[in-house]
XYZ file of C-alpha atoms in Angstrom:
550
model
C -24.510 14.040 -11.134
C -22.751 14.443 -7.815
C -19.095 15.312 -7.382
C -17.104 16.644 -4.444
C -13.575 15.642 -5.361
C -11.952 19.096 -5.678
C -11.640 22.295 -3.685
C -13.949 24.304 -5.944
C -16.934 22.028 -5.244
C -20.225 23.754 -4.534
C -20.914 24.230 -0.827
C -24.355 24.871 0.593
C -26.633 24.146 3.512
C -28.174 21.339 1.445
C -24.873 19.460 1.246
C -21.422 20.011 -0.209
C -20.920 18.879 -3.783
C -21.671 19.796 -7.383
C -25.088 18.237 -7.981
C -26.684 20.225 -10.783
C -26.351 19.764 -14.532
C -22.823 21.176 -14.543
C -19.942 21.085 -12.087
C -17.885 24.102 -11.146
C -14.980 22.595 -13.114
C -17.083 22.737 -16.281
C -17.931 19.046 -16.722
C -21.544 18.313 -17.489
C -23.726 15.696 -15.828
C -23.182 13.192 -18.641
C -19.399 13.371 -18.292
C -19.576 13.167 -14.506
C -21.785 10.073 -14.599
C -19.593 8.419 -17.226
C -16.526 9.062 -15.075
C -18.274 7.325 -12.154
C -19.123 4.399 -14.420
C -15.529 4.189 -15.620
C -14.268 4.040 -12.024
C -16.817 1.282 -11.341
C -15.657 -0.682 -14.395
C -12.016 -0.232 -13.385
C -12.803 -1.533 -9.893
C -14.190 -4.662 -11.522
C -11.079 -4.995 -13.667
C -8.917 -4.649 -10.545
C -10.888 -7.389 -8.785
C -10.111 -9.809 -11.601
C -6.499 -8.615 -11.954
C -5.893 -9.211 -8.264
C -7.392 -12.698 -8.533
C -5.227 -13.316 -11.591
C -2.088 -12.424 -9.675
C -3.044 -15.126 -7.198
C -2.656 -17.752 -9.934
C 0.442 -16.215 -11.509
C -1.177 -14.121 -14.245
C 0.376 -10.641 -14.324
C -0.492 -8.275 -17.158
C 1.240 -4.896 -17.273
C -1.163 -3.666 -19.924
C -3.896 -3.822 -17.313
C -1.883 -1.696 -14.880
C -1.082 0.788 -17.625
C -4.723 1.025 -18.623
C -5.883 1.487 -15.032
C -3.455 4.320 -14.295
C -4.349 6.125 -17.520
C -8.106 5.617 -17.167
C -8.203 6.750 -13.556
C -6.029 9.785 -14.401
C -8.626 10.935 -16.937
C -11.197 11.273 -14.136
C -9.152 13.832 -12.185
C -10.454 17.375 -12.008
C -9.851 19.396 -15.196
C -8.352 16.595 -17.293
C -10.868 15.098 -19.706
C -14.395 16.259 -20.507
C -15.115 14.092 -23.558
C -18.076 11.691 -23.131
C -17.156 9.579 -26.166
C -13.733 8.864 -24.710
C -15.207 7.710 -21.400
C -17.683 5.435 -23.154
C -14.770 3.879 -25.050
C -12.709 3.390 -21.878
C -15.624 1.743 -20.067
C -15.706 -0.771 -22.905
C -11.929 -1.198 -22.749
C -12.073 -1.901 -19.008
C -14.613 -4.667 -19.522
C -12.625 -6.080 -22.458
C -9.451 -6.216 -20.331
C -11.429 -7.914 -17.556
C -12.805 -10.581 -19.881
C -9.370 -11.138 -21.426
C -7.913 -11.780 -17.961
C -10.721 -14.201 -17.157
C -10.029 -16.082 -20.394
C -6.347 -16.294 -19.459
C -7.245 -17.641 -16.023
C -9.481 -20.287 -17.553
C -6.786 -21.255 -20.022
C -4.241 -21.637 -17.233
C -6.466 -24.088 -15.406
C -6.527 -21.875 -12.343
C -9.535 -21.597 -10.097
C -11.639 -18.563 -10.855
C -13.094 -17.125 -7.652
C -16.743 -16.207 -7.395
C -17.093 -12.679 -8.703
C -19.431 -10.053 -7.325
C -19.993 -6.325 -7.431
C -18.115 -4.299 -10.057
C -16.496 -7.447 -11.490
C -19.923 -8.448 -12.862
C -20.725 -5.018 -14.321
C -22.187 -5.110 -17.821
C -22.400 -1.624 -19.325
C -25.491 -0.823 -21.330
C -25.061 -0.478 -25.067
C -26.747 2.899 -25.559
C -25.992 6.184 -23.797
C -29.325 6.730 -22.035
C -29.366 3.216 -20.639
C -25.725 3.562 -19.617
C -26.419 6.788 -17.754
C -29.341 5.105 -16.002
C -26.785 2.741 -14.425
C -24.821 5.596 -12.837
C -26.913 6.485 -9.743
C -26.464 3.029 -8.242
C -22.660 3.197 -8.318
C -21.868 6.876 -7.565
C -19.670 7.948 -4.682
C -22.677 8.473 -2.372
C -24.416 5.200 -3.204
C -25.555 3.550 0.028
C -24.950 6.617 2.201
C -28.385 6.202 3.799
C -27.207 2.810 5.100
C -23.524 3.304 5.979
C -23.554 7.003 6.870
C -21.544 10.017 5.709
C -18.357 9.140 7.630
C -17.914 5.903 5.676
C -18.656 7.666 2.388
C -16.167 10.411 3.277
C -13.344 7.986 4.028
C -14.084 5.945 0.899
C -13.856 9.240 -0.988
C -10.488 10.053 0.556
C -9.206 6.653 -0.542
C -10.576 7.001 -4.067
C -9.343 10.533 -4.577
C -5.936 9.701 -3.150
C -5.836 6.775 -5.566
C -6.646 9.123 -8.447
C -3.645 11.257 -7.539
C -1.360 8.231 -7.253
C -2.590 7.001 -10.649
C -1.650 10.338 -12.203
C 1.894 10.072 -10.845
C 2.095 6.447 -12.038
C 1.092 7.613 -15.514
C 3.697 10.417 -15.518
C 6.433 7.942 -14.503
C 5.350 5.318 -17.027
C 5.470 7.830 -19.897
C 9.175 8.177 -19.086
C 9.689 4.418 -19.017
C 9.505 3.891 -15.247
C 7.021 1.268 -14.068
C 6.873 -1.595 -11.590
C 4.534 -4.543 -11.172
C 4.315 -3.931 -7.430
C 3.009 -0.417 -8.097
C 0.350 -1.673 -10.479
C -0.521 -4.315 -7.885
C -0.900 -1.553 -5.292
C -3.378 0.300 -7.488
C -5.312 -2.906 -8.101
C -5.347 -3.787 -4.407
C -6.809 -0.408 -3.463
C -9.456 -0.566 -6.179
C -10.312 -4.141 -5.188
C -10.645 -2.980 -1.581
C -12.996 -0.175 -2.607
C -14.986 -2.626 -4.717
C -15.902 -4.442 -1.498
C -17.668 -1.304 -0.176
C -15.664 -1.204 3.077
C -17.296 0.190 6.211
C -14.668 -0.155 8.966
C -13.227 3.327 9.549
C -10.041 2.094 11.227
C -9.338 -0.350 8.442
C -9.985 2.295 5.783
C -7.647 4.703 7.553
C -4.942 2.029 7.533
C -5.560 1.540 3.807
C -5.208 5.287 3.258
C -1.806 5.303 4.969
C -0.730 2.304 2.888
C -1.763 4.242 -0.213
C 0.351 7.158 1.000
C 3.359 4.854 1.291
C 2.695 3.524 -2.210
C 2.645 7.096 -3.486
C 6.060 7.710 -1.936
C 7.400 4.813 -4.003
C 5.768 6.214 -7.124
C 7.103 9.741 -6.538
C 10.604 8.303 -6.070
C 10.215 6.466 -9.393
C 9.022 9.642 -11.084
C 11.895 11.662 -9.632
C 14.424 9.120 -10.916
C 12.723 9.008 -14.322
C 12.824 12.793 -14.681
C 16.507 12.905 -13.781
C 17.487 10.042 -16.073
C 15.526 11.618 -18.935
C 16.344 15.290 -18.513
C 19.254 15.608 -16.060
C 19.468 17.145 -12.601
C 17.637 20.476 -12.306
C 19.916 23.420 -11.603
C 19.343 27.040 -10.596
C 18.213 28.829 -13.735
C 17.157 32.355 -14.595
C 13.980 32.145 -16.692
C 12.470 34.919 -18.784
C 8.806 35.596 -17.997
C 8.349 38.124 -20.810
C 8.055 37.033 -24.454
C 10.390 37.439 -27.425
C 9.337 38.804 -30.790
C 8.378 35.993 -33.171
C 6.154 32.985 -33.784
C 5.141 31.138 -30.651
C 3.826 27.885 -29.136
C 2.684 27.568 -25.516
C 2.999 24.217 -23.684
C 1.114 23.662 -20.428
C 0.696 20.744 -18.042
C 3.301 18.308 -16.704
C 4.452 16.075 -19.575
C 8.024 17.089 -20.369
C 8.326 14.351 -22.983
C 5.673 16.194 -24.995
C 7.683 19.392 -24.529
C 10.792 17.605 -25.811
C 8.953 16.408 -28.917
C 7.657 19.917 -29.627
C 11.119 21.437 -29.228
C 12.649 18.838 -31.540
C 9.930 19.361 -34.147
C 10.278 23.163 -34.100
C 14.074 23.353 -34.187
C 15.207 25.719 -36.941
C 11.683 26.786 -37.865
C 11.764 30.227 -36.278
C 9.212 29.335 -33.604
C 9.735 30.174 -29.949
C 8.350 27.706 -27.407
C 7.098 28.849 -23.990
C 6.193 26.883 -20.884
C 3.053 27.600 -18.890
C 1.787 26.614 -15.451
C 3.345 23.441 -14.100
C 5.642 23.149 -17.131
C 7.758 26.057 -15.822
C 10.279 23.788 -13.989
C 11.310 22.197 -17.301
C 13.438 25.284 -17.915
C 15.800 24.153 -15.123
C 16.651 20.736 -16.601
C 19.940 20.536 -18.529
C 18.419 18.728 -21.534
C 16.150 21.648 -22.339
C 18.971 24.186 -22.280
C 20.233 22.924 -25.612
C 17.147 24.388 -27.281
C 17.728 28.131 -27.842
C 14.116 28.524 -28.929
C 12.822 27.515 -25.488
C 12.105 31.141 -24.750
C 10.972 31.048 -21.122
C 7.646 30.991 -19.313
C 4.423 32.749 -20.226
C 1.612 33.412 -17.770
C 0.919 31.938 -14.379
C -1.177 29.220 -12.778
C -3.899 27.221 -14.497
C -6.868 29.228 -13.246
C -5.697 32.280 -15.226
C -5.551 30.378 -18.524
C -8.731 31.700 -20.122
C -7.376 35.260 -20.097
C -3.768 34.241 -20.789
C -4.591 31.833 -23.631
C -6.879 34.417 -25.219
C -3.956 36.862 -25.301
C -1.338 34.361 -26.486
C -0.726 34.856 -30.248
C -0.074 31.208 -31.128
C -1.270 27.636 -30.520
C -1.492 26.104 -27.050
C -0.842 22.458 -26.120
C -2.365 20.952 -22.958
C -0.365 17.874 -21.943
C -2.123 17.021 -18.648
C -4.313 18.678 -16.060
C -5.460 21.445 -15.672
C -7.827 22.355 -18.531
C -10.656 24.897 -18.279
C -13.400 25.205 -20.878
C -11.723 26.909 -23.854
C -13.086 30.286 -24.837
C -14.027 31.015 -28.460
C -11.013 33.350 -28.693
C -8.617 30.387 -28.726
C -10.774 27.275 -29.141
C -9.479 26.753 -32.695
C -5.824 26.912 -31.653
C -5.697 24.779 -28.509
C -4.647 21.120 -28.729
C -4.742 18.258 -26.225
C -2.466 15.249 -25.719
C -2.325 12.142 -23.531
C -5.173 11.899 -20.996
C -6.547 15.375 -21.767
C -9.666 16.079 -23.788
C -12.495 18.507 -24.455
C -15.258 17.937 -27.046
C -14.337 19.488 -30.371
C -10.672 20.142 -29.578
C -8.005 18.584 -31.768
C -6.209 15.740 -29.982
C -2.590 14.938 -30.821
C -1.753 11.239 -31.135
C 1.722 9.682 -31.105
C 3.347 13.067 -30.493
C 2.762 14.171 -34.068
C 2.757 17.921 -33.497
C 2.671 18.881 -37.189
C -0.777 20.538 -36.834
C 0.541 22.627 -33.914
C 3.548 23.759 -35.950
C 1.345 24.659 -38.913
C -0.857 26.733 -36.630
C 2.170 28.509 -35.139
C 3.470 29.439 -38.570
C 0.054 30.728 -39.644
C -0.532 32.850 -36.520
C 1.195 36.209 -35.914
C 3.176 35.408 -32.781
C 4.548 38.249 -30.676
C 5.186 41.438 -32.605
C 6.651 43.393 -29.678
C 8.999 42.682 -26.792
C 8.196 44.172 -23.384
C 10.812 45.171 -20.840
C 12.537 41.872 -19.855
C 11.636 40.278 -16.532
C 13.050 37.091 -15.033
C 12.610 34.706 -12.125
C 15.003 32.074 -10.739
C 13.964 28.439 -10.438
C 15.629 25.028 -10.180
C 16.274 24.526 -6.465
C 15.477 20.812 -6.416
C 16.904 18.524 -3.769
C 20.333 18.049 -5.382
C 20.970 21.780 -5.379
C 19.678 22.362 -1.855
C 21.449 19.343 -0.400
C 24.600 20.360 -2.263
C 24.831 23.389 0.042
C 23.407 21.614 3.083
C 26.531 22.397 5.114
C 26.017 26.128 4.540
C 22.324 25.822 5.394
C 23.082 23.904 8.581
C 25.762 26.405 9.598
C 23.332 29.268 8.969
C 20.732 27.623 11.196
C 23.242 26.950 13.962
C 24.504 30.532 13.741
C 20.966 31.880 13.996
C 21.045 33.427 10.517
C 18.187 31.137 9.414
C 15.508 30.892 12.072
C 12.874 28.849 10.254
C 11.880 27.138 6.997
C 8.423 27.366 5.476
C 7.190 25.087 2.704
C 4.450 27.125 1.029
C 3.111 25.312 -1.995
C 0.606 23.001 -3.580
C -2.216 23.374 -6.081
C -3.576 26.819 -6.815
C -7.188 27.619 -7.635
C -9.655 30.395 -8.291
C -11.723 30.258 -5.099
C -11.596 33.194 -2.666
C -9.086 32.901 0.154
C -6.022 31.959 -1.847
C -4.460 35.407 -1.453
C -3.592 34.015 1.972
C -0.620 32.242 0.386
C 0.668 35.480 -1.139
C 0.331 37.231 2.193
C 1.958 34.324 4.004
C 5.020 34.042 1.765
C 5.565 37.782 1.566
C 5.015 38.119 5.321
C 7.678 35.641 6.387
C 10.528 37.286 8.369
C 13.812 38.080 6.661
C 15.644 35.412 8.671
C 13.461 32.620 7.274
C 13.538 30.601 4.042
C 10.489 29.856 1.883
C 10.496 26.664 -0.170
C 7.751 26.217 -2.739
C 6.488 23.757 -5.337
C 3.381 23.278 -7.444
C 1.500 26.062 -9.180
C 0.753 27.746 -5.846
C 4.113 29.506 -6.244
C 2.649 31.806 -8.886
C 0.998 33.671 -6.030
C 4.380 35.099 -5.005
C 7.247 33.927 -7.231
C 7.835 37.363 -8.753
C 8.298 38.926 -5.322
C 11.866 39.843 -4.394
C 12.755 37.821 -1.284
C 16.520 38.461 -1.172
C 18.985 36.019 0.348
C 20.601 34.978 3.618
C 24.365 34.810 3.283
C 24.065 33.880 -0.375
C 21.258 31.366 0.201
C 18.125 32.563 -1.647
C 15.165 33.104 0.647
C 12.821 31.699 -2.012
C 13.660 28.190 -3.234
C 11.461 26.920 -6.064
C 11.599 23.110 -5.852
C 9.563 22.478 -9.028
C 6.218 20.905 -9.960
C 3.787 19.200 -7.624
C 5.320 16.114 -9.292
C 8.536 17.096 -7.482
C 7.114 16.707 -3.966
C 9.682 13.958 -3.457
C 12.380 16.650 -3.483
C 10.783 18.388 -0.510
C 10.501 15.103 1.390
C 14.154 14.260 0.753
C 15.308 17.730 1.801
C 13.353 17.508 5.065
C 14.683 14.023 5.734
C 18.285 15.070 5.094
C 18.007 18.101 7.363
C 16.474 15.979 10.117
C 19.347 13.510 9.813
C 21.922 16.300 9.893
C 20.416 17.787 13.039
C 19.856 14.394 14.644
C 16.122 14.883 15.092
C 12.792 13.911 13.586
C 11.136 15.880 10.794
C 8.577 17.232 13.250
C 11.397 18.624 15.403
C 12.888 20.690 12.579
C 12.333 24.459 12.383
C 10.022 23.688 9.447
C 6.352 24.450 8.835
C 4.257 23.097 5.959
C 1.580 25.400 4.600
C -0.187 23.548 1.810
C -2.827 24.679 -0.637
C -4.861 21.836 -2.074
C -7.093 21.784 -5.109
C -7.346 18.370 -6.745
C -6.510 14.735 -6.269
C -2.721 14.822 -6.674
C -2.682 16.960 -3.547
C -4.752 14.313 -1.741
C -2.148 11.689 -2.661
C 0.740 13.856 -1.405
C -1.135 14.598 1.827
C -1.569 10.852 2.432
C 2.164 10.387 1.856
C 3.057 13.091 4.346
C 0.820 11.718 7.100
C 2.034 8.177 6.347
C 5.561 9.462 6.995
C 4.421 10.836 10.338
C 4.605 14.514 9.376
C 2.397 16.529 11.705
C 0.972 20.034 12.006
C 0.392 20.602 8.301
C -1.678 23.713 7.663
C -4.157 22.933 4.898
C -6.343 25.345 2.997
C -7.972 27.450 1.849
C -10.805 25.097 2.888
C -10.841 21.509 4.000
C -12.141 18.916 1.518
C -15.928 18.790 1.285
C -15.905 14.989 1.535
C -14.430 15.099 5.046
C -17.129 15.028 7.697
C -16.654 16.688 11.103
C -15.880 13.257 12.540
C -13.174 12.579 9.965
C -11.706 16.057 10.393
C -11.524 15.348 14.112
C -9.583 12.152 13.419
C -7.121 13.970 11.138
C -6.608 16.699 13.734
C -6.142 14.293 16.621
C -3.909 11.738 14.932
C -1.966 13.826 12.450
C -2.213 17.391 13.688
C -3.829 18.656 10.468
C -4.731 22.315 10.927
C -6.863 24.733 8.979
C -5.355 28.035 7.921
C -6.469 31.203 9.732
C -4.718 34.451 8.790
C -1.227 34.657 7.357
C 0.022 36.850 10.191
C -1.389 34.607 12.913
C -0.183 31.380 11.294
C 3.363 32.719 10.788
C 3.479 33.779 14.439
C 2.104 30.425 15.628
C 4.635 28.504 13.513
C 7.559 30.484 14.877
C 6.280 30.214 18.440
C 5.863 26.429 18.181
C 9.375 26.083 16.787
C 10.827 28.172 19.585
């Protein structure tokens, strides 16, 4: 195996990437190779789908399959070899079905090459033997590491976009042009591109596509659950039976709340599900008891201590410990060998487990946090914010957020947020906020100094807020008293980064390390063209941000 798609990848003098029998995320070599083969098969499907569009054949099922299949290859989503073998077969079946439709239509079928001709072996060992020829580093000795690095950026950005497409589609929001965008990018990668300038242009186009997808997802969340509003959320448990719901899929959370109504079971959010507590729809459920725990990387300790079943609805899953392996369930794209997978939102086994387990027998001293400062709330008081800036009461805005992780160096984000001056505002989103969201930041003239904008899925809120402030002040986003300090971990963050640079946002501080797939040459390009900066120390970076703004 070889994998370098996330921030926790192994780094050594021999080359950066997980290349042993097991990655740092917990996936074994078999799963890693099968994921590579699935991506290869999906590229071939995209080649045929794109050709089909040229003769008027459009199949949404193909787009749906692609977004779901690619999502399963993100870091910490699915670790089940049998599922990947099945999806490889599904990709080929979809491809052949499209070819049959093209033949039936009388259209001209173009000559197919590369992934579009892939025939997966019928037994596991032979299938795995096909993996080395199609892995992310295949051909590096010919094209060089810069080409491989930029292909990786495109692929990993595409994985993040696919995840957002899946989240939107679950809520009923989809568009043929979005599916076409995914297919176009996969078709482009299937050609093994080598021109760095052209690949960079493709990456920016992918960033613009992701902006469209995030707008769709934002609209789908609002139409499904209402407009988020400032909400005080308990972060200590109640006495009673309990279910914990983690991940991003709020439709799963809705189904669990409906199924547990009146059964004496309290439901808690975890990780990126925390923002659900701010949506009006969820406030009608008195047994939505608040949030338990913090970011994903703490789950092994937190899930071991939780006295009820746990449901993982999306990334980020870590290998379950024996202490809770029998009471953790997966849904949607998520999977781990031996775990029970919920189909069709039938959560009866989860409810049975909750009733059989003890739940919380004591209630600690109550603690709360305040969330729900999405764009509608912030822009609703934009006049007060603008007046505070003009009066000098607010000197600067910091967006401190992104994906958290377990690697050393992430305490930087705690130190940064807590070290910001009292006349500045900190906006945050993603699970990175758990580094500091229990800290008391106070307010500026009634405007909270800490504004929790929501999930990483809510990055569109941050973009809209920045755009509205720039319009109000009659300047560009880069001229605002605003600094972006972003922690990255997996491929959704890569997609958001591409969106930000496609919008022309400069001087983003990225950490705690830069992606392993970026070579020194590529880092130089990102620095020169987009002003990407590495983090240093919290104190120095705060000072530099304020000095630049002045």
